[in-house]
mmCIF file of N, CA and C in Angstrom:
data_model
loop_
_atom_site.group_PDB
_atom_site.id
_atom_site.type_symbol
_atom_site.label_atom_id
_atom_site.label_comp_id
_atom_site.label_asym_id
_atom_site.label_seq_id
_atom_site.Cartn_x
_atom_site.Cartn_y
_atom_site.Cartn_z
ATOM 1 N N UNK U 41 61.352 -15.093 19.683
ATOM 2 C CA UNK U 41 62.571 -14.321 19.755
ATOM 3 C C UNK U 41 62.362 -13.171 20.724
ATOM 4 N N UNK U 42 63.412 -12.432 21.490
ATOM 5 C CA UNK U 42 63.442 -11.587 22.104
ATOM 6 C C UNK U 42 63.751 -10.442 21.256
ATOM 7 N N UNK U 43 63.164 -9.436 21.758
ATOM 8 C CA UNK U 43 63.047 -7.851 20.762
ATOM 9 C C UNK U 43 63.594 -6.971 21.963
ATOM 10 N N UNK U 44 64.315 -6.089 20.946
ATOM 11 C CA UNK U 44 65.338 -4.964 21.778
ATOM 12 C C UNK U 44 63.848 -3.482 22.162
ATOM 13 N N UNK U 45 63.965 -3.731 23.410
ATOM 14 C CA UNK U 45 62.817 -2.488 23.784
ATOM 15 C C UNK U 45 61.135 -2.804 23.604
ATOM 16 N N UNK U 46 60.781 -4.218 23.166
ATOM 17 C CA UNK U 46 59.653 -4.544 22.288
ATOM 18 C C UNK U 46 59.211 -4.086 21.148
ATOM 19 N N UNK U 47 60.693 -3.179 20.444
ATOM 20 C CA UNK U 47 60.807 -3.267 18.862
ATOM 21 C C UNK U 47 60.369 -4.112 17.966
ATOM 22 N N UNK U 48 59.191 -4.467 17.490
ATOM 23 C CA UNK U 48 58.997 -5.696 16.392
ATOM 24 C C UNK U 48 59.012 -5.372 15.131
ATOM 25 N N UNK U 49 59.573 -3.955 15.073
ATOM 26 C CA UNK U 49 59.992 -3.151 13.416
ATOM 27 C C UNK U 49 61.593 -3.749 13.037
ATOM 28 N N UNK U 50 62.367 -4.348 14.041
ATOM 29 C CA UNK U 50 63.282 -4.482 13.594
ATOM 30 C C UNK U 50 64.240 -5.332 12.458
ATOM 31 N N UNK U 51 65.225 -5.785 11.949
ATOM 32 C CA UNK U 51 65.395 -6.517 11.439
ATOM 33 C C UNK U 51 64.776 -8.063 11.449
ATOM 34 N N UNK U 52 65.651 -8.805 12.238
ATOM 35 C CA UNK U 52 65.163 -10.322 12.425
ATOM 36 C C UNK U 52 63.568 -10.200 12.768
ATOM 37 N N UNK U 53 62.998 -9.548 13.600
ATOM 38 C CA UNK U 53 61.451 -10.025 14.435
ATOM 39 C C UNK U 53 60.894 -9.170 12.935
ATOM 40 N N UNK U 54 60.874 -9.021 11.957
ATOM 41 C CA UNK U 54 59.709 -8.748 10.633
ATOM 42 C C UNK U 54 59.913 -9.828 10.392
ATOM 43 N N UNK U 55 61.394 -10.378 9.923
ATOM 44 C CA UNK U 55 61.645 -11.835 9.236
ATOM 45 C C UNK U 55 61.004 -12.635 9.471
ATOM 46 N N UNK U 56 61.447 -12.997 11.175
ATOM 47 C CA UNK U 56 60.532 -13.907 11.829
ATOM 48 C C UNK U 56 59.128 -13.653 11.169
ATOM 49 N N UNK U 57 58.818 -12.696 11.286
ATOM 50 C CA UNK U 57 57.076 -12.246 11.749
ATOM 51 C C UNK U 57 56.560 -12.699 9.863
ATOM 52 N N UNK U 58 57.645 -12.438 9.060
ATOM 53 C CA UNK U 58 57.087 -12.429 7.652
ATOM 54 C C UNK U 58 56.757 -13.829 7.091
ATOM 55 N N UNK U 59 57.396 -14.822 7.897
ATOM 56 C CA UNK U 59 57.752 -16.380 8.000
ATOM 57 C C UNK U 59 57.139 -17.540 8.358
ATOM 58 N N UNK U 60 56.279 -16.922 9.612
ATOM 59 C CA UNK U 60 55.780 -17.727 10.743
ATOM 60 C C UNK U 60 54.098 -17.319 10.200
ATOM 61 N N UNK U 61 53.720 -18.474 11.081
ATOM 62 C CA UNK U 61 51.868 -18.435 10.782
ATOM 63 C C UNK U 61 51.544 -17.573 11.948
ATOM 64 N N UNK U 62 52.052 -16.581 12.434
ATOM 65 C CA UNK U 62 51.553 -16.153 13.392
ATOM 66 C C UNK U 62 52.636 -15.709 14.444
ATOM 67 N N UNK U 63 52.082 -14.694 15.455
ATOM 68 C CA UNK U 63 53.290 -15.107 16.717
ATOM 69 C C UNK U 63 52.208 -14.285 17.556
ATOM 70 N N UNK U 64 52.829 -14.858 19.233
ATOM 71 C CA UNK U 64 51.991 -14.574 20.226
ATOM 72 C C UNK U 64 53.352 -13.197 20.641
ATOM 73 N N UNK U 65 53.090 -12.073 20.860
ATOM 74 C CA UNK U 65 53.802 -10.984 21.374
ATOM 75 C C UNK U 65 53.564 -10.696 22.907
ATOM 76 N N UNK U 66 54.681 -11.490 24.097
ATOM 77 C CA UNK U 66 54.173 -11.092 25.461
ATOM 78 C C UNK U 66 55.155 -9.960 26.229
ATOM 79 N N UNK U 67 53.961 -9.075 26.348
ATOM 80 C CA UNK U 67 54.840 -7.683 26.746
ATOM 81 C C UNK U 67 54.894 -7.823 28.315
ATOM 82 N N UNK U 68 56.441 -7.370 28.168
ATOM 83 C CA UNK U 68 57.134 -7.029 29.608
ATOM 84 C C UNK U 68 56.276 -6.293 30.981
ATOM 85 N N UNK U 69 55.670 -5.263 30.257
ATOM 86 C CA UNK U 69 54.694 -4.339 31.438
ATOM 87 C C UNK U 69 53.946 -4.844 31.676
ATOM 88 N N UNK U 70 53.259 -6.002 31.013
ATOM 89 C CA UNK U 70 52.007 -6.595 31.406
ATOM 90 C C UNK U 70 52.623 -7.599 32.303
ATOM 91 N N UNK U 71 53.409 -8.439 32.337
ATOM 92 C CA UNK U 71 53.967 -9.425 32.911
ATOM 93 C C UNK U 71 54.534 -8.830 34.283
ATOM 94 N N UNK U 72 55.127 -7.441 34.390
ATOM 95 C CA UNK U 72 55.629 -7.274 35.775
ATOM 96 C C UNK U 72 54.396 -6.388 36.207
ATOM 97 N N UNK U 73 53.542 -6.099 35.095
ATOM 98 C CA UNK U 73 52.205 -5.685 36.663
ATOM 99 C C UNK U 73 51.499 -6.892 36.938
ATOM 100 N N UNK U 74 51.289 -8.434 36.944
ATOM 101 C CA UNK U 74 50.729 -9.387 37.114
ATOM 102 C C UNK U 74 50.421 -9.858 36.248
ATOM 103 N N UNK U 75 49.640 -9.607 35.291
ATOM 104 C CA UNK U 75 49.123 -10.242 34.099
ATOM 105 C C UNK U 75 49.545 -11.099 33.519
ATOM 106 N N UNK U 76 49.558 -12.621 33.365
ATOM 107 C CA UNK U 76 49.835 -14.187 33.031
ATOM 108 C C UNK U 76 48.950 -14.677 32.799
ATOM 109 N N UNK U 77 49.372 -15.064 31.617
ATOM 110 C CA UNK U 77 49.717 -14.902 30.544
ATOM 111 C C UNK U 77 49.578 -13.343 30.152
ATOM 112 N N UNK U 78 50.964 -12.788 29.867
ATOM 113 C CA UNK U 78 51.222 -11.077 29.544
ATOM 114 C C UNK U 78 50.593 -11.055 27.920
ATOM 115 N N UNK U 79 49.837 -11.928 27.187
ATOM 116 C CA UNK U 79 49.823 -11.608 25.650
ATOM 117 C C UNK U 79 49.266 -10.197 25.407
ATOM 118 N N UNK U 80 50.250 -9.537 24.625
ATOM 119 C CA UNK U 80 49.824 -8.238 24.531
ATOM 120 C C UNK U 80 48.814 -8.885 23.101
ATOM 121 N N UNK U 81 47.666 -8.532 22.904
ATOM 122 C CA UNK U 81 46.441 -8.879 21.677
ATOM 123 C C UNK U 81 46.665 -7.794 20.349
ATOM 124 N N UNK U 82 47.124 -6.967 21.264
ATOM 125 C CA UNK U 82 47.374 -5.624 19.938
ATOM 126 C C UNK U 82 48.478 -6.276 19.077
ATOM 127 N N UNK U 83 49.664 -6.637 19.585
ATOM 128 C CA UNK U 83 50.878 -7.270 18.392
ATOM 129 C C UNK U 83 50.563 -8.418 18.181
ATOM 130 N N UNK U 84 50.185 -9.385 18.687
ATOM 131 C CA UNK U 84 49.897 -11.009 18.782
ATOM 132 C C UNK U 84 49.308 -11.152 17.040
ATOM 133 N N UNK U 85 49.499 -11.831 16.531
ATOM 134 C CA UNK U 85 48.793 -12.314 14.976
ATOM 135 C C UNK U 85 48.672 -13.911 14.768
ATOM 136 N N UNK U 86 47.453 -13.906 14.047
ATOM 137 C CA UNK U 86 47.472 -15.764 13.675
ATOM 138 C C UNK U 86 47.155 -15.853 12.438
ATOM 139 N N UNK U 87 47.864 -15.988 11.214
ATOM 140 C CA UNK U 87 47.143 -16.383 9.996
ATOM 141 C C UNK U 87 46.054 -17.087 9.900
ATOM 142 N N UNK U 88 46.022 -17.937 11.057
ATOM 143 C CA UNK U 88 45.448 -19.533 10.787
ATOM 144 C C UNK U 88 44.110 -18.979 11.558
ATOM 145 N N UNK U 89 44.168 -18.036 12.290
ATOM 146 C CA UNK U 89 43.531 -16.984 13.264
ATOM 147 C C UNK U 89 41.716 -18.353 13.585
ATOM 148 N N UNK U 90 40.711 -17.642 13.319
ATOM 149 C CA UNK U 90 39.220 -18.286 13.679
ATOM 150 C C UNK U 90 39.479 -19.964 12.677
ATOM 151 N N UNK U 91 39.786 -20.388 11.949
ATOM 152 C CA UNK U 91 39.497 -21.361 11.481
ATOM 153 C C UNK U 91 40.382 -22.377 12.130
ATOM 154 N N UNK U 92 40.734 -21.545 13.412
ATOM 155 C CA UNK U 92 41.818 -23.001 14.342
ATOM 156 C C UNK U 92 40.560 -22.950 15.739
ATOM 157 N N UNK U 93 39.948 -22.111 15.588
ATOM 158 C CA UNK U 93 39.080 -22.206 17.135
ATOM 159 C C UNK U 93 37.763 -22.968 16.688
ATOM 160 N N UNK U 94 36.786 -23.017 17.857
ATOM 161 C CA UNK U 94 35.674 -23.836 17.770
ATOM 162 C C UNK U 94 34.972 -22.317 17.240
ATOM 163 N N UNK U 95 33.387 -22.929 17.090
ATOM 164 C CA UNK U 95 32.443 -21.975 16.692
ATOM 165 C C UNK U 95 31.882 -20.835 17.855
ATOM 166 N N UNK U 96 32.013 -22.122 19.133
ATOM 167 C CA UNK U 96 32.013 -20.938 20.174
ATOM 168 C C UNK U 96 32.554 -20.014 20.803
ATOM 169 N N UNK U 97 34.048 -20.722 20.952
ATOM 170 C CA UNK U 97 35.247 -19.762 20.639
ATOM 171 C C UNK U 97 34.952 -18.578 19.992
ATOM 172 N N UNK U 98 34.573 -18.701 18.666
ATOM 173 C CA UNK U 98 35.219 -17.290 17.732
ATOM 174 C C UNK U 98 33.813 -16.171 18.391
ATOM 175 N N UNK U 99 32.486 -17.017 18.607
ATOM 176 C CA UNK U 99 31.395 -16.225 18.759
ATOM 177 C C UNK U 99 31.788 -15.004 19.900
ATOM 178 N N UNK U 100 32.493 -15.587 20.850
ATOM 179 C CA UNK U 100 33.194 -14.840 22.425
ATOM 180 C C UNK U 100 34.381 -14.047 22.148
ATOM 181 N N UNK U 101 35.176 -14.985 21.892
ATOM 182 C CA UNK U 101 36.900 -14.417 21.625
ATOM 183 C C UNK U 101 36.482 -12.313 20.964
ATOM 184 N N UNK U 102 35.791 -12.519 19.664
ATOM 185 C CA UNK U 102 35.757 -11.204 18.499
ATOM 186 C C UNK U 102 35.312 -9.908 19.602
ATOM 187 N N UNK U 103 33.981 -10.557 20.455
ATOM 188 C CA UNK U 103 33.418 -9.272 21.822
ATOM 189 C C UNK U 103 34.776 -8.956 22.523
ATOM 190 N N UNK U 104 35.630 -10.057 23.279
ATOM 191 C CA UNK U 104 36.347 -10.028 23.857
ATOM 192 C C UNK U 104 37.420 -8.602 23.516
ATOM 193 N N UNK U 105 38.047 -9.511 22.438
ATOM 194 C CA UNK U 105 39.317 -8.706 21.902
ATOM 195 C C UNK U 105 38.729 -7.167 21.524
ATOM 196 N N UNK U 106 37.711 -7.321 21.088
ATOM 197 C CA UNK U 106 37.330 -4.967 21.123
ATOM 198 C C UNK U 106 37.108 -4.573 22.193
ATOM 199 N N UNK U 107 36.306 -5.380 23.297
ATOM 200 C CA UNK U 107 36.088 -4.786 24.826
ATOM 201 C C UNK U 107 37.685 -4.493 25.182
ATOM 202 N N UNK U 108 38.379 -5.577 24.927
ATOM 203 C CA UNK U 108 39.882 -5.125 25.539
ATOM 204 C C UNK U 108 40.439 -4.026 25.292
ATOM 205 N N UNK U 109 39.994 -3.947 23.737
ATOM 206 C CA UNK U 109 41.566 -3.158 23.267
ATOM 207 C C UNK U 109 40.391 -1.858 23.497
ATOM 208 N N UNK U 110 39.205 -1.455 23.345
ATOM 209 C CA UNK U 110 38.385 -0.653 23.840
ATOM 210 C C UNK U 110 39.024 0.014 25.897
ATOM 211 N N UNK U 111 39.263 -0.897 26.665
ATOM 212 C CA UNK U 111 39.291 -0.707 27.856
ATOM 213 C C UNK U 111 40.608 0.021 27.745
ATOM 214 N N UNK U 112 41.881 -0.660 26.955
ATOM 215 C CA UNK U 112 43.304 -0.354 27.240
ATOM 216 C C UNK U 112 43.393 0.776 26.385
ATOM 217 N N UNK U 113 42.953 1.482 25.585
ATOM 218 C CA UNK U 113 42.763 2.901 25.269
ATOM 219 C C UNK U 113 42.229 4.164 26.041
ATOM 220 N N UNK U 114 40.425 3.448 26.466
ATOM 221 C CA UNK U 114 40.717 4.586 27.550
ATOM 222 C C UNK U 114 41.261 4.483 29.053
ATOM 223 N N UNK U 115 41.854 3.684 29.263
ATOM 224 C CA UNK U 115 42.999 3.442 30.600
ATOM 225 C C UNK U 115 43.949 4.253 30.248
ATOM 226 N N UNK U 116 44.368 4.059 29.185
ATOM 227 C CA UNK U 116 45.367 5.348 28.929
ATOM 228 C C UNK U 116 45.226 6.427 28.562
ATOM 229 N N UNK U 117 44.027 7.099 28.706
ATOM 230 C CA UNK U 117 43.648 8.717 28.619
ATOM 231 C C UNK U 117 42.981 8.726 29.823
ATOM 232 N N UNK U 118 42.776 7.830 30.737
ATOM 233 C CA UNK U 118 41.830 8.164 32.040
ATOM 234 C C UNK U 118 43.487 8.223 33.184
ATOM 235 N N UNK U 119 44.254 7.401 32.669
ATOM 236 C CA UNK U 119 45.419 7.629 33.994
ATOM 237 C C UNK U 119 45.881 9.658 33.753
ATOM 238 N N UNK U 120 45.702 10.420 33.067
ATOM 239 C CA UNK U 120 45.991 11.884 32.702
ATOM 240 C C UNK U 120 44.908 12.356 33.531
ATOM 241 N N UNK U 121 43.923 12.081 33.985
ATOM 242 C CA UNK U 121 42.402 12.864 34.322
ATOM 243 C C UNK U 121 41.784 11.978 35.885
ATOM 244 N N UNK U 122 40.984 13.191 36.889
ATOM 245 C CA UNK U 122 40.779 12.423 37.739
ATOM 246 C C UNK U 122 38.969 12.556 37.935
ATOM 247 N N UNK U 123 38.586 13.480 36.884
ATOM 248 C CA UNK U 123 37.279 13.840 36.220
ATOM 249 C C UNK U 123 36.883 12.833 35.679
ATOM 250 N N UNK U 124 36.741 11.722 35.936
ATOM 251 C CA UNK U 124 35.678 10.812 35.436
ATOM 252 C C UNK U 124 34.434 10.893 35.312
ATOM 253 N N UNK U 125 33.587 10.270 34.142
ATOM 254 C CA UNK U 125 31.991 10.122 34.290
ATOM 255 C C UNK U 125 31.912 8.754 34.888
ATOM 256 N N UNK U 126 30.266 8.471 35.291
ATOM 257 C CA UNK U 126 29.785 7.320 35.441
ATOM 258 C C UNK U 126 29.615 6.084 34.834
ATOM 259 N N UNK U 127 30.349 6.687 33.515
ATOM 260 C CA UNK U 127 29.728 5.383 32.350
ATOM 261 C C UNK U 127 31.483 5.041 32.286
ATOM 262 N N UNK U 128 32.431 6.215 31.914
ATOM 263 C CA UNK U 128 33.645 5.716 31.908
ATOM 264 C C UNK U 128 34.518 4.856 32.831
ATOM 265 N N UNK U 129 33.864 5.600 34.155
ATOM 266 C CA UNK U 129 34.454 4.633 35.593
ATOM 267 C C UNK U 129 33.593 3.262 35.261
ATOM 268 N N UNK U 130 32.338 3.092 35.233
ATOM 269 C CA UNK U 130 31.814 2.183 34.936
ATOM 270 C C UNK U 130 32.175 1.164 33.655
ATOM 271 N N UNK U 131 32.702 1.369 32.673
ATOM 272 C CA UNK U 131 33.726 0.531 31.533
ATOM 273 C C UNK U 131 35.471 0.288 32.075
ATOM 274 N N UNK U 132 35.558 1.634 32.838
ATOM 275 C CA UNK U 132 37.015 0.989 33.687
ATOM 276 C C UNK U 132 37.135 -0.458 34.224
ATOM 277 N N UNK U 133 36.026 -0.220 34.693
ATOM 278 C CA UNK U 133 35.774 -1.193 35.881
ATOM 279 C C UNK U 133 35.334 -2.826 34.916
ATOM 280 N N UNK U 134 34.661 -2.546 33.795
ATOM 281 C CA UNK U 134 34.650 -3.440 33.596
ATOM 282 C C UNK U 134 35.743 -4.513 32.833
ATOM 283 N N UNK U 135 36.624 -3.654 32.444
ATOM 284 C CA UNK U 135 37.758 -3.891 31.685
ATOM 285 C C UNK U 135 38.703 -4.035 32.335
ATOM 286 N N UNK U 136 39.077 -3.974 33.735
ATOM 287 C CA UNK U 136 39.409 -4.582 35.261
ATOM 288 C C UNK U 136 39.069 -6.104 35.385
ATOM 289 N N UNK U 137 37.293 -6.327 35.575
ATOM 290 C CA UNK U 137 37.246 -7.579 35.997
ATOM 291 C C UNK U 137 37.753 -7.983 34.828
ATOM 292 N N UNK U 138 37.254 -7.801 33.391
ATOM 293 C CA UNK U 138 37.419 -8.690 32.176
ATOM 294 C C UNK U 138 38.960 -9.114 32.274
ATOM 295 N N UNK U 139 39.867 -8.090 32.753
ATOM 296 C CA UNK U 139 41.523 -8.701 32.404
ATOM 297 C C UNK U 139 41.736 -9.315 33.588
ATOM 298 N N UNK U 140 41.459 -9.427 34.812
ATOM 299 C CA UNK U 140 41.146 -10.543 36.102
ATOM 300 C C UNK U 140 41.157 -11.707 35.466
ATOM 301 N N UNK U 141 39.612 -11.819 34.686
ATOM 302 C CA UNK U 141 39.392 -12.878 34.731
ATOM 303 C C UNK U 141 39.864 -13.761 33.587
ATOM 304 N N UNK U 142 41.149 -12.913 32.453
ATOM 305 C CA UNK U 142 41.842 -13.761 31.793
ATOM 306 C C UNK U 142 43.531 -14.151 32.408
ATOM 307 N N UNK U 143 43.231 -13.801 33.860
ATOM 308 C CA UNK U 143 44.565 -13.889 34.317
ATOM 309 C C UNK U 143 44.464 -15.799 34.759
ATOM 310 N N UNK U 144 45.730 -16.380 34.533
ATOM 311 C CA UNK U 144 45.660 -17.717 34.737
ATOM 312 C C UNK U 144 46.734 -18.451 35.281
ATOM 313 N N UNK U 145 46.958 -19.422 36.201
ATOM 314 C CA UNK U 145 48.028 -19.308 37.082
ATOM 315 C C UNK U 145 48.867 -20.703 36.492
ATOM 316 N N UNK U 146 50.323 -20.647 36.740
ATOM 317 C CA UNK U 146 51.008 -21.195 36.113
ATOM 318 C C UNK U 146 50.648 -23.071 36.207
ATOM 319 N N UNK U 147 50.788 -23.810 35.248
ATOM 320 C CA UNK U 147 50.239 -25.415 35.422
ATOM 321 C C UNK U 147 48.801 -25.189 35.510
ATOM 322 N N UNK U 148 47.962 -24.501 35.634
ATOM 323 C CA UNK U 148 45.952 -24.485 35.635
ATOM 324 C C UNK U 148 45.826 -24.380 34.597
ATOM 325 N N UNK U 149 45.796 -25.314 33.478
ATOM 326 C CA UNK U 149 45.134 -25.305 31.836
ATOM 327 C C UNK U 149 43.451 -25.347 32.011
ATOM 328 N N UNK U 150 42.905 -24.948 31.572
ATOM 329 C CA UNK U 150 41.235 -24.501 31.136
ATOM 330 C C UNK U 150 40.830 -25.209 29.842
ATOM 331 N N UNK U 151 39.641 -25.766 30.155
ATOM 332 C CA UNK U 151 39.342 -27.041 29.133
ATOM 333 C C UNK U 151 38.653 -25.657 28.488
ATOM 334 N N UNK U 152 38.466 -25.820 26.773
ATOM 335 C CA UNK U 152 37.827 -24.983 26.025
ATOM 336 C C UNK U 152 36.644 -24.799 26.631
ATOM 337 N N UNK U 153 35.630 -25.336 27.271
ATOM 338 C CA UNK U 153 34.243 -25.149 27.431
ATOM 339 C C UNK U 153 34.604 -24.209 28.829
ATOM 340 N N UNK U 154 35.029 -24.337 29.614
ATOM 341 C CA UNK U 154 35.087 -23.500 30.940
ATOM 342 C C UNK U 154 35.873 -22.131 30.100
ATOM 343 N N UNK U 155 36.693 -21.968 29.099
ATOM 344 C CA UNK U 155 37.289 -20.713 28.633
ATOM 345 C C UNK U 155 35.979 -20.229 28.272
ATOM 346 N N UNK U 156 35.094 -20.981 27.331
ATOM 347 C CA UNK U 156 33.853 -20.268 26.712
ATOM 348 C C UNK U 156 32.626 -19.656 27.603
ATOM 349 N N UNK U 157 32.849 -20.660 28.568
ATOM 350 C CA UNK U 157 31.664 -20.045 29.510
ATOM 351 C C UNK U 157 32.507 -18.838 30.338
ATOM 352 N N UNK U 158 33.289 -18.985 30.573
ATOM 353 C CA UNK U 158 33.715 -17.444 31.402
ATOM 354 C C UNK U 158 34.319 -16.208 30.395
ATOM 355 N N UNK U 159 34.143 -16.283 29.159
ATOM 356 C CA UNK U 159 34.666 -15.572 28.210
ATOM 357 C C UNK U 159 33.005 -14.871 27.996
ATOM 358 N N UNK U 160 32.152 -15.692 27.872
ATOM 359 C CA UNK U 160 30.409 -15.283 27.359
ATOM 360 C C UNK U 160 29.721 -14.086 29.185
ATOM 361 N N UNK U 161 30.404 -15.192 29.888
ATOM 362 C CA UNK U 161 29.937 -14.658 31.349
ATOM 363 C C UNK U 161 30.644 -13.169 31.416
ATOM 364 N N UNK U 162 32.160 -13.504 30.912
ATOM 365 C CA UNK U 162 32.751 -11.878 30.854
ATOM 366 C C UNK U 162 32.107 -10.633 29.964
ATOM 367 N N UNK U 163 32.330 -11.124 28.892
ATOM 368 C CA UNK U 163 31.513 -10.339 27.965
ATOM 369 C C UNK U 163 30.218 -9.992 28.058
ATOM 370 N N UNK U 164 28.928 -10.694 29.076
ATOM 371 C CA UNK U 164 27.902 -10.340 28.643
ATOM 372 C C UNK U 164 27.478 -9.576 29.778
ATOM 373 N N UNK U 165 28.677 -9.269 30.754
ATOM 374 C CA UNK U 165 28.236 -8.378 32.221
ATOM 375 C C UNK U 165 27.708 -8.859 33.393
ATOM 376 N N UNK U 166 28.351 -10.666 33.191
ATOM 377 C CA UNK U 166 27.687 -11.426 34.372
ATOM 378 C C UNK U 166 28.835 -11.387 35.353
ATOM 379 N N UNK U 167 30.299 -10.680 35.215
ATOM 380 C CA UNK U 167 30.727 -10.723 36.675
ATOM 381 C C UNK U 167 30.772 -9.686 37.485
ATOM 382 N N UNK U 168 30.462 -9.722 39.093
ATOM 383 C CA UNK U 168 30.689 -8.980 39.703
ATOM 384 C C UNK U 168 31.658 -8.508 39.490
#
């Protein structure tokens, strides 16, 4: 369903949300700064959540999703400040390539094993 403003407090989208095994939430800002698949991870929910993925999946995905939501917090206290440290520019940066490299272009599906290996490669500081 479409949400007024990306309101998901509202009437129908709780219903929905109270109903469904889940829903993927894709936000507008992410989608018109590039990002495709826009899934915002912060609203997104799965009841069915790790016991629908493989074992290697869940081992990657759990690093993943805190590095993210870790990066998109301080992105938004570092766009206020031009005083950066070395370690913060240095997690900027990595939370840059990491959302790069979940960007995916329309019709290119990714067999689970190539998601896992570039999800482990992301997470473990193997990309330039």
């Amino acid at each position: 369903i479409e949400t007024q403003a990306g309101d998901v407090s509202a009437y129908i989208p709780t219903n929905v949300i109270s109903i469904t095994d889940g829903q993927i939430f894709l936000g507008t800002d992410m989608f018109y700064s590039g990002i495709r698949p826009a899934v915002d991870v912060g609203l997104s929910v799965s009841r069915v959540g790790g016991s629908a993925q493989t074992k290697a999946m869940k081992q990657v995905a759990g690093q993943l999703r805190l590095d993210l939501a870790q990066y998109r917090e301080l992105a938004a206290f570092a766009q206020f400040g031009s005083d950066l440290d070395a370690a913060t520019k240095a997690q900027l940066d990595r939370g840059e390539r990491l959302t790069e490299m979940l960007k995916q272009g329309q019709y290119e599906p990714m067999s689970v094993a190539e998601m896992v290996i570039n999800l482990y490669a992301g997470t473990k500081g193997y990309l330039a």
